[in-house]
PDB file of C-alpha atoms in Angstrom:
ATOM      1  CA  UNK A   1     -32.278   8.199 -26.263  1.00 49.00           C
ATOM      2  CA  UNK A   2     -32.187   7.429 -23.452  1.00 48.00           C
ATOM      3  CA  UNK A   3     -29.041   5.925 -23.399  1.00 48.00           C
ATOM      4  CA  UNK A   4     -26.554   8.115 -24.810  1.00 44.00           C
ATOM      5  CA  UNK A   5     -27.820  10.971 -22.535  1.00 41.00           C
ATOM      6  CA  UNK A   6     -27.111   8.947 -20.000  1.00 41.00           C
ATOM      7  CA  UNK A   7     -23.470   7.973 -21.212  1.00 39.00           C
ATOM      8  CA  UNK A   8     -23.033  11.417 -21.773  1.00 38.00           C
ATOM      9  CA  UNK A   9     -23.744  12.449 -18.441  1.00 42.00           C
ATOM     10  CA  UNK A  10     -20.750   9.871 -17.084  1.00 42.00           C
ATOM     11  CA  UNK A  11     -18.424  10.833 -20.042  1.00 38.00           C
ATOM     12  CA  UNK A  12     -18.596  14.558 -18.696  1.00 38.00           C
ATOM     13  CA  UNK A  13     -18.663  12.777 -14.860  1.00 37.00           C
ATOM     14  CA  UNK A  14     -15.241  10.987 -16.213  1.00 37.00           C
ATOM     15  CA  UNK A  15     -14.166  14.294 -17.917  1.00 37.00           C
ATOM     16  CA  UNK A  16     -14.774  16.462 -15.033  1.00 40.00           C
ATOM     17  CA  UNK A  17     -12.983  14.308 -12.427  1.00 40.00           C
ATOM     18  CA  UNK A  18     -10.250  14.011 -15.156  1.00 36.00           C
ATOM     19  CA  UNK A  19      -9.694  17.477 -14.176  1.00 38.00           C
ATOM     20  CA  UNK A  20     -10.442  17.790 -10.707  1.00 39.00           C
ATOM     21  CA  UNK A  21      -7.576  15.905  -9.266  1.00 38.00           C
ATOM     22  CA  UNK A  22      -5.136  17.431 -12.297  1.00 39.00           C
ATOM     23  CA  UNK A  23      -5.638  20.522 -11.524  1.00 39.00           C
ATOM     24  CA  UNK A  24      -5.549  19.295  -7.288  1.00 41.00           C
ATOM     25  CA  UNK A  25      -2.103  17.615  -8.218  1.00 44.00           C
ATOM     26  CA  UNK A  26      -0.865  20.907 -10.138  1.00 45.00           C
ATOM     27  CA  UNK A  27      -2.585  22.882  -6.456  1.00 43.00           C
ATOM     28  CA  UNK A  28      -1.676  20.676  -4.172  1.00 51.00           C
ATOM     29  CA  UNK A  29       2.042  21.168  -4.449  1.00 58.00           C
ATOM     30  CA  UNK A  30       2.864  20.893  -0.331  1.00 64.00           C
ATOM     31  CA  UNK A  31       5.028  22.805   1.133  1.00 68.00           C
ATOM     32  CA  UNK A  32       8.999  21.243   0.952  1.00 87.00           C
ATOM     33  CA  UNK A  33      11.327  20.426   3.623  1.00 90.00           C
ATOM     34  CA  UNK A  34      14.792  20.446   2.975  1.00 94.00           C
ATOM     35  CA  UNK A  35      16.392  20.732   6.618  1.00 95.00           C
ATOM     36  CA  UNK A  36      16.687  17.903   8.977  1.00 95.00           C
ATOM     37  CA  UNK A  37      15.247  17.234  12.527  1.00 95.00           C
ATOM     38  CA  UNK A  38      17.448  17.198  15.854  1.00 95.00           C
ATOM     39  CA  UNK A  39      17.952  13.981  16.936  1.00 95.00           C
ATOM     40  CA  UNK A  40      18.372  15.955  20.181  1.00 94.00           C
ATOM     41  CA  UNK A  41      18.414  18.985  21.965  1.00 93.00           C
ATOM     42  CA  UNK A  42      20.767  20.564  24.580  1.00 88.00           C
ATOM     43  CA  UNK A  43      22.788  17.981  24.515  1.00 89.00           C
ATOM     44  CA  UNK A  44      19.760  15.814  25.015  1.00 93.00           C
ATOM     45  CA  UNK A  45      17.763  13.487  21.979  1.00 94.00           C
ATOM     46  CA  UNK A  46      14.623  13.519  21.512  1.00 95.00           C
ATOM     47  CA  UNK A  47      11.690  11.856  19.879  1.00 95.00           C
ATOM     48  CA  UNK A  48      12.095  12.976  16.077  1.00 96.00           C
ATOM     49  CA  UNK A  49       8.929  11.730  15.279  1.00 96.00           C
ATOM     50  CA  UNK A  50       7.224  13.844  17.960  1.00 96.00           C
ATOM     51  CA  UNK A  51       9.935  17.088  17.364  1.00 97.00           C
ATOM     52  CA  UNK A  52       9.020  17.007  13.349  1.00 96.00           C
ATOM     53  CA  UNK A  53       5.127  17.247  14.341  1.00 97.00           C
ATOM     54  CA  UNK A  54       6.120  20.631  16.046  1.00 97.00           C
ATOM     55  CA  UNK A  55       8.703  22.112  13.369  1.00 97.00           C
ATOM     56  CA  UNK A  56       6.684  24.337   9.971  1.00 96.00           C
ATOM     57  CA  UNK A  57       5.813  21.686   7.939  1.00 94.00           C
ATOM     58  CA  UNK A  58       8.352  23.984   5.264  1.00 94.00           C
ATOM     59  CA  UNK A  59      11.678  25.088   5.518  1.00 95.00           C
ATOM     60  CA  UNK A  60      15.643  25.707   3.802  1.00 96.00           C
ATOM     61  CA  UNK A  61      17.867  25.362   7.002  1.00 96.00           C
ATOM     62  CA  UNK A  62      17.175  25.158  10.488  1.00 96.00           C
ATOM     63  CA  UNK A  63      19.981  25.071  13.407  1.00 96.00           C
ATOM     64  CA  UNK A  64      20.007  25.096  16.508  1.00 95.00           C
ATOM     65  CA  UNK A  65      22.287  26.857  19.543  1.00 95.00           C
ATOM     66  CA  UNK A  66      22.653  26.405  23.343  1.00 93.00           C
ATOM     67  CA  UNK A  67      23.681  28.559  25.941  1.00 93.00           C
ATOM     68  CA  UNK A  68      24.715  27.848  29.458  1.00 89.00           C
ATOM     69  CA  UNK A  69      25.644  24.359  31.498  1.00 80.00           C
ATOM     70  CA  UNK A  70      23.455  21.448  32.603  1.00 68.00           C
ATOM     71  CA  UNK A  71      24.820  22.851  36.170  1.00 74.00           C
ATOM     72  CA  UNK A  72      22.725  25.893  35.209  1.00 76.00           C
ATOM     73  CA  UNK A  73      21.018  27.793  33.713  1.00 89.00           C
ATOM     74  CA  UNK A  74      20.831  26.010  29.633  1.00 92.00           C
ATOM     75  CA  UNK A  75      18.789  27.576  26.913  1.00 95.00           C
ATOM     76  CA  UNK A  76      18.486  25.902  23.737  1.00 95.00           C
ATOM     77  CA  UNK A  77      17.051  27.133  20.295  1.00 96.00           C
ATOM     78  CA  UNK A  78      15.615  26.543  17.068  1.00 97.00           C
ATOM     79  CA  UNK A  79      15.345  28.367  13.517  1.00 97.00           C
ATOM     80  CA  UNK A  80      14.201  27.414  10.834  1.00 97.00           C
ATOM     81  CA  UNK A  81      15.566  29.575   7.912  1.00 96.00           C
ATOM     82  CA  UNK A  82      16.540  32.084  10.423  1.00 96.00           C
ATOM     83  CA  UNK A  83      13.521  32.664  12.453  1.00 96.00           C
ATOM     84  CA  UNK A  84      13.812  31.045  16.251  1.00 97.00           C
ATOM     85  CA  UNK A  85      10.388  27.792  16.831  1.00 97.00           C
ATOM     86  CA  UNK A  86      12.063  25.835  19.309  1.00 97.00           C
ATOM     87  CA  UNK A  87      12.925  27.566  22.822  1.00 97.00           C
ATOM     88  CA  UNK A  88      13.787  24.817  25.000  1.00 97.00           C
ATOM     89  CA  UNK A  89      14.935  26.040  28.855  1.00 95.00           C
ATOM     90  CA  UNK A  90      16.394  23.742  32.027  1.00 95.00           C
ATOM     91  CA  UNK A  91      17.085  24.969  35.006  1.00 94.00           C
ATOM     92  CA  UNK A  92      18.016  24.525  38.716  1.00 92.00           C
ATOM     93  CA  UNK A  93      15.216  25.899  41.163  1.00 92.00           C
ATOM     94  CA  UNK A  94      13.824  26.333  43.978  1.00 91.00           C
ATOM     95  CA  UNK A  95      12.287  23.152  45.708  1.00 92.00           C
ATOM     96  CA  UNK A  96       8.356  23.600  45.828  1.00 89.00           C
ATOM     97  CA  UNK A  97       7.094  25.362  42.302  1.00 91.00           C
ATOM     98  CA  UNK A  98       4.657  23.818  40.309  1.00 93.00           C
ATOM     99  CA  UNK A  99       5.071  22.783  36.731  1.00 94.00           C
ATOM    100  CA  UNK A 100       0.870  24.224  36.828  1.00 93.00           C
ATOM    101  CA  UNK A 101       3.020  27.557  38.032  1.00 93.00           C
ATOM    102  CA  UNK A 102       5.602  28.159  35.894  1.00 94.00           C
ATOM    103  CA  UNK A 103       2.555  27.620  32.797  1.00 94.00           C
ATOM    104  CA  UNK A 104       1.084  29.845  33.572  1.00 94.00           C
ATOM    105  CA  UNK A 105       4.151  32.624  34.618  1.00 94.00           C
ATOM    106  CA  UNK A 106       5.977  31.239  31.648  1.00 93.00           C
ATOM    107  CA  UNK A 107       3.933  31.988  29.723  1.00 93.00           C
ATOM    108  CA  UNK A 108       0.362  32.316  30.414  1.00 94.00           C
ATOM    109  CA  UNK A 109      -1.396  28.942  29.521  1.00 92.00           C
ATOM    110  CA  UNK A 110      -4.405  28.249  32.775  1.00 87.00           C
ATOM    111  CA  UNK A 111      -5.188  25.183  31.707  1.00 91.00           C
ATOM    112  CA  UNK A 112      -2.938  22.953  31.325  1.00 93.00           C
ATOM    113  CA  UNK A 113      -2.903  19.108  31.045  1.00 94.00           C
ATOM    114  CA  UNK A 114      -0.627  16.914  33.016  1.00 93.00           C
ATOM    115  CA  UNK A 115       0.986  13.897  32.719  1.00 88.00           C
ATOM    116  CA  UNK A 116       3.053  11.677  35.348  1.00 76.00           C
ATOM    117  CA  UNK A 117       1.161  12.977  38.212  1.00 80.00           C
ATOM    118  CA  UNK A 118       1.706  16.543  38.188  1.00 84.00           C
ATOM    119  CA  UNK A 119       5.194  17.224  37.604  1.00 92.00           C
ATOM    120  CA  UNK A 120       3.973  17.706  33.820  1.00 96.00           C
ATOM    121  CA  UNK A 121       2.626  19.711  32.249  1.00 96.00           C
ATOM    122  CA  UNK A 122       0.896  21.121  28.922  1.00 96.00           C
ATOM    123  CA  UNK A 123      -0.888  22.344  25.218  1.00 96.00           C
ATOM    124  CA  UNK A 124      -0.347  21.859  22.317  1.00 96.00           C
ATOM    125  CA  UNK A 125       1.702  24.652  21.903  1.00 96.00           C
ATOM    126  CA  UNK A 126       4.385  24.085  25.104  1.00 97.00           C
ATOM    127  CA  UNK A 127       5.382  22.658  27.973  1.00 97.00           C
ATOM    128  CA  UNK A 128       6.561  22.128  31.666  1.00 97.00           C
ATOM    129  CA  UNK A 129       8.817  19.315  33.625  1.00 96.00           C
ATOM    130  CA  UNK A 130       9.431  19.239  37.204  1.00 95.00           C
ATOM    131  CA  UNK A 131      12.719  17.158  38.582  1.00 94.00           C
ATOM    132  CA  UNK A 132      12.546  17.032  41.879  1.00 93.00           C
ATOM    133  CA  UNK A 133      15.834  16.854  43.305  1.00 92.00           C
ATOM    134  CA  UNK A 134      15.812  15.001  46.680  1.00 88.00           C
ATOM    135  CA  UNK A 135      16.781  12.417  49.118  1.00 85.00           C
ATOM    136  CA  UNK A 136      19.844  11.776  51.431  1.00 79.00           C
ATOM    137  CA  UNK A 137      23.083  13.348  49.621  1.00 82.00           C
ATOM    138  CA  UNK A 138      21.302  15.498  47.472  1.00 84.00           C
ATOM    139  CA  UNK A 139      20.166  18.683  47.142  1.00 85.00           C
ATOM    140  CA  UNK A 140      16.935  19.448  47.661  1.00 90.00           C
ATOM    141  CA  UNK A 141      15.485  21.834  44.449  1.00 92.00           C
ATOM    142  CA  UNK A 142      13.912  21.523  41.107  1.00 93.00           C
ATOM    143  CA  UNK A 143      15.179  21.261  38.162  1.00 94.00           C
ATOM    144  CA  UNK A 144      12.596  23.105  35.202  1.00 95.00           C
ATOM    145  CA  UNK A 145      12.113  22.429  32.134  1.00 96.00           C
ATOM    146  CA  UNK A 146      10.492  24.490  29.347  1.00 97.00           C
ATOM    147  CA  UNK A 147       9.247  24.197  26.318  1.00 97.00           C
ATOM    148  CA  UNK A 148       7.969  26.892  23.938  1.00 97.00           C
ATOM    149  CA  UNK A 149       6.437  26.762  20.198  1.00 97.00           C
ATOM    150  CA  UNK A 150       7.145  29.059  18.283  1.00 96.00           C
ATOM    151  CA  UNK A 151       5.039  30.146  15.690  1.00 93.00           C
ATOM    152  CA  UNK A 152       5.654  29.504  12.062  1.00 92.00           C
ATOM    153  CA  UNK A 153       5.994  26.357  14.044  1.00 93.00           C
ATOM    154  CA  UNK A 154       2.942  23.904  14.812  1.00 95.00           C
ATOM    155  CA  UNK A 155       1.007  23.419  17.941  1.00 95.00           C
ATOM    156  CA  UNK A 156       0.399  19.977  18.369  1.00 97.00           C
ATOM    157  CA  UNK A 157      -0.705  18.487  21.723  1.00 96.00           C
ATOM    158  CA  UNK A 158      -0.110  14.917  20.823  1.00 97.00           C
ATOM    159  CA  UNK A 159       3.984  15.688  19.833  1.00 97.00           C
ATOM    160  CA  UNK A 160       3.987  17.946  22.729  1.00 97.00           C
ATOM    161  CA  UNK A 161       3.256  16.228  25.533  1.00 97.00           C
ATOM    162  CA  UNK A 162       5.596  13.409  23.454  1.00 97.00           C
ATOM    163  CA  UNK A 163       7.954  15.616  23.751  1.00 97.00           C
ATOM    164  CA  UNK A 164       8.322  16.273  27.274  1.00 97.00           C
ATOM    165  CA  UNK A 165       7.327  13.169  28.352  1.00 96.00           C
ATOM    166  CA  UNK A 166      10.438  11.359  26.455  1.00 96.00           C
ATOM    167  CA  UNK A 167      13.105  14.372  27.426  1.00 96.00           C
ATOM    168  CA  UNK A 168      12.436  14.824  30.416  1.00 95.00           C
ATOM    169  CA  UNK A 169      12.752  11.100  31.346  1.00 95.00           C
ATOM    170  CA  UNK A 170      15.942  11.066  29.868  1.00 95.00           C
ATOM    171  CA  UNK A 171      17.584  14.269  31.644  1.00 93.00           C
ATOM    172  CA  UNK A 172      16.659  12.053  34.860  1.00 93.00           C
ATOM    173  CA  UNK A 173      18.745   9.226  33.421  1.00 93.00           C
ATOM    174  CA  UNK A 174      21.704  10.937  33.712  1.00 90.00           C
ATOM    175  CA  UNK A 175      21.716  12.094  37.113  1.00 88.00           C
ATOM    176  CA  UNK A 176      21.315  15.578  37.234  1.00 89.00           C
ATOM    177  CA  UNK A 177      20.443  16.269  40.817  1.00 89.00           C
ATOM    178  CA  UNK A 178      23.222  17.996  42.522  1.00 85.00           C
ATOM    179  CA  UNK A 179      25.740  16.048  45.853  1.00 83.00           C
ATOM    180  CA  UNK A 180      25.680  17.531  48.747  1.00 77.00           C
ATOM    181  CA  UNK A 181      28.387  19.037  49.049  1.00 74.00           C
TER     182      UNK A 181
END
């Protein structure tokens, strides 16, 4: 009789396990992402993996818009299903501000982490970088880039760090500093 009890317990455990897996399979329908993650923002290539981790997990359509020019202020927005989920702005500013100060004044972020010394400040949902234009034959100014992730996008600190670091490096390679007249 003892053997029957253990066999029945074993059978009931297996049946319960199969039922749990079947139920989880039905109810765990993952959100579907039908859009393609862009390879560039404001004409600058970005790490697709990092951007993908910041964008919503689901959605049908993605669109990007860019306004302005690389000589002045530039704003790029990313919309998923007609809802803005990410904004990236780049502008020339008077030399001497800090990434921390810009992040605080623009988005009220008080405890950012830093990379590249202190020229990049970031948190899970926002980041700022500064490129310093200095030297002979160059107008003294800074180029500020601000990235802000909006709901329903997903905050992700490591993805934000990767996105802002890579984006800034690629902008720097373009040689954006203006020559003095």
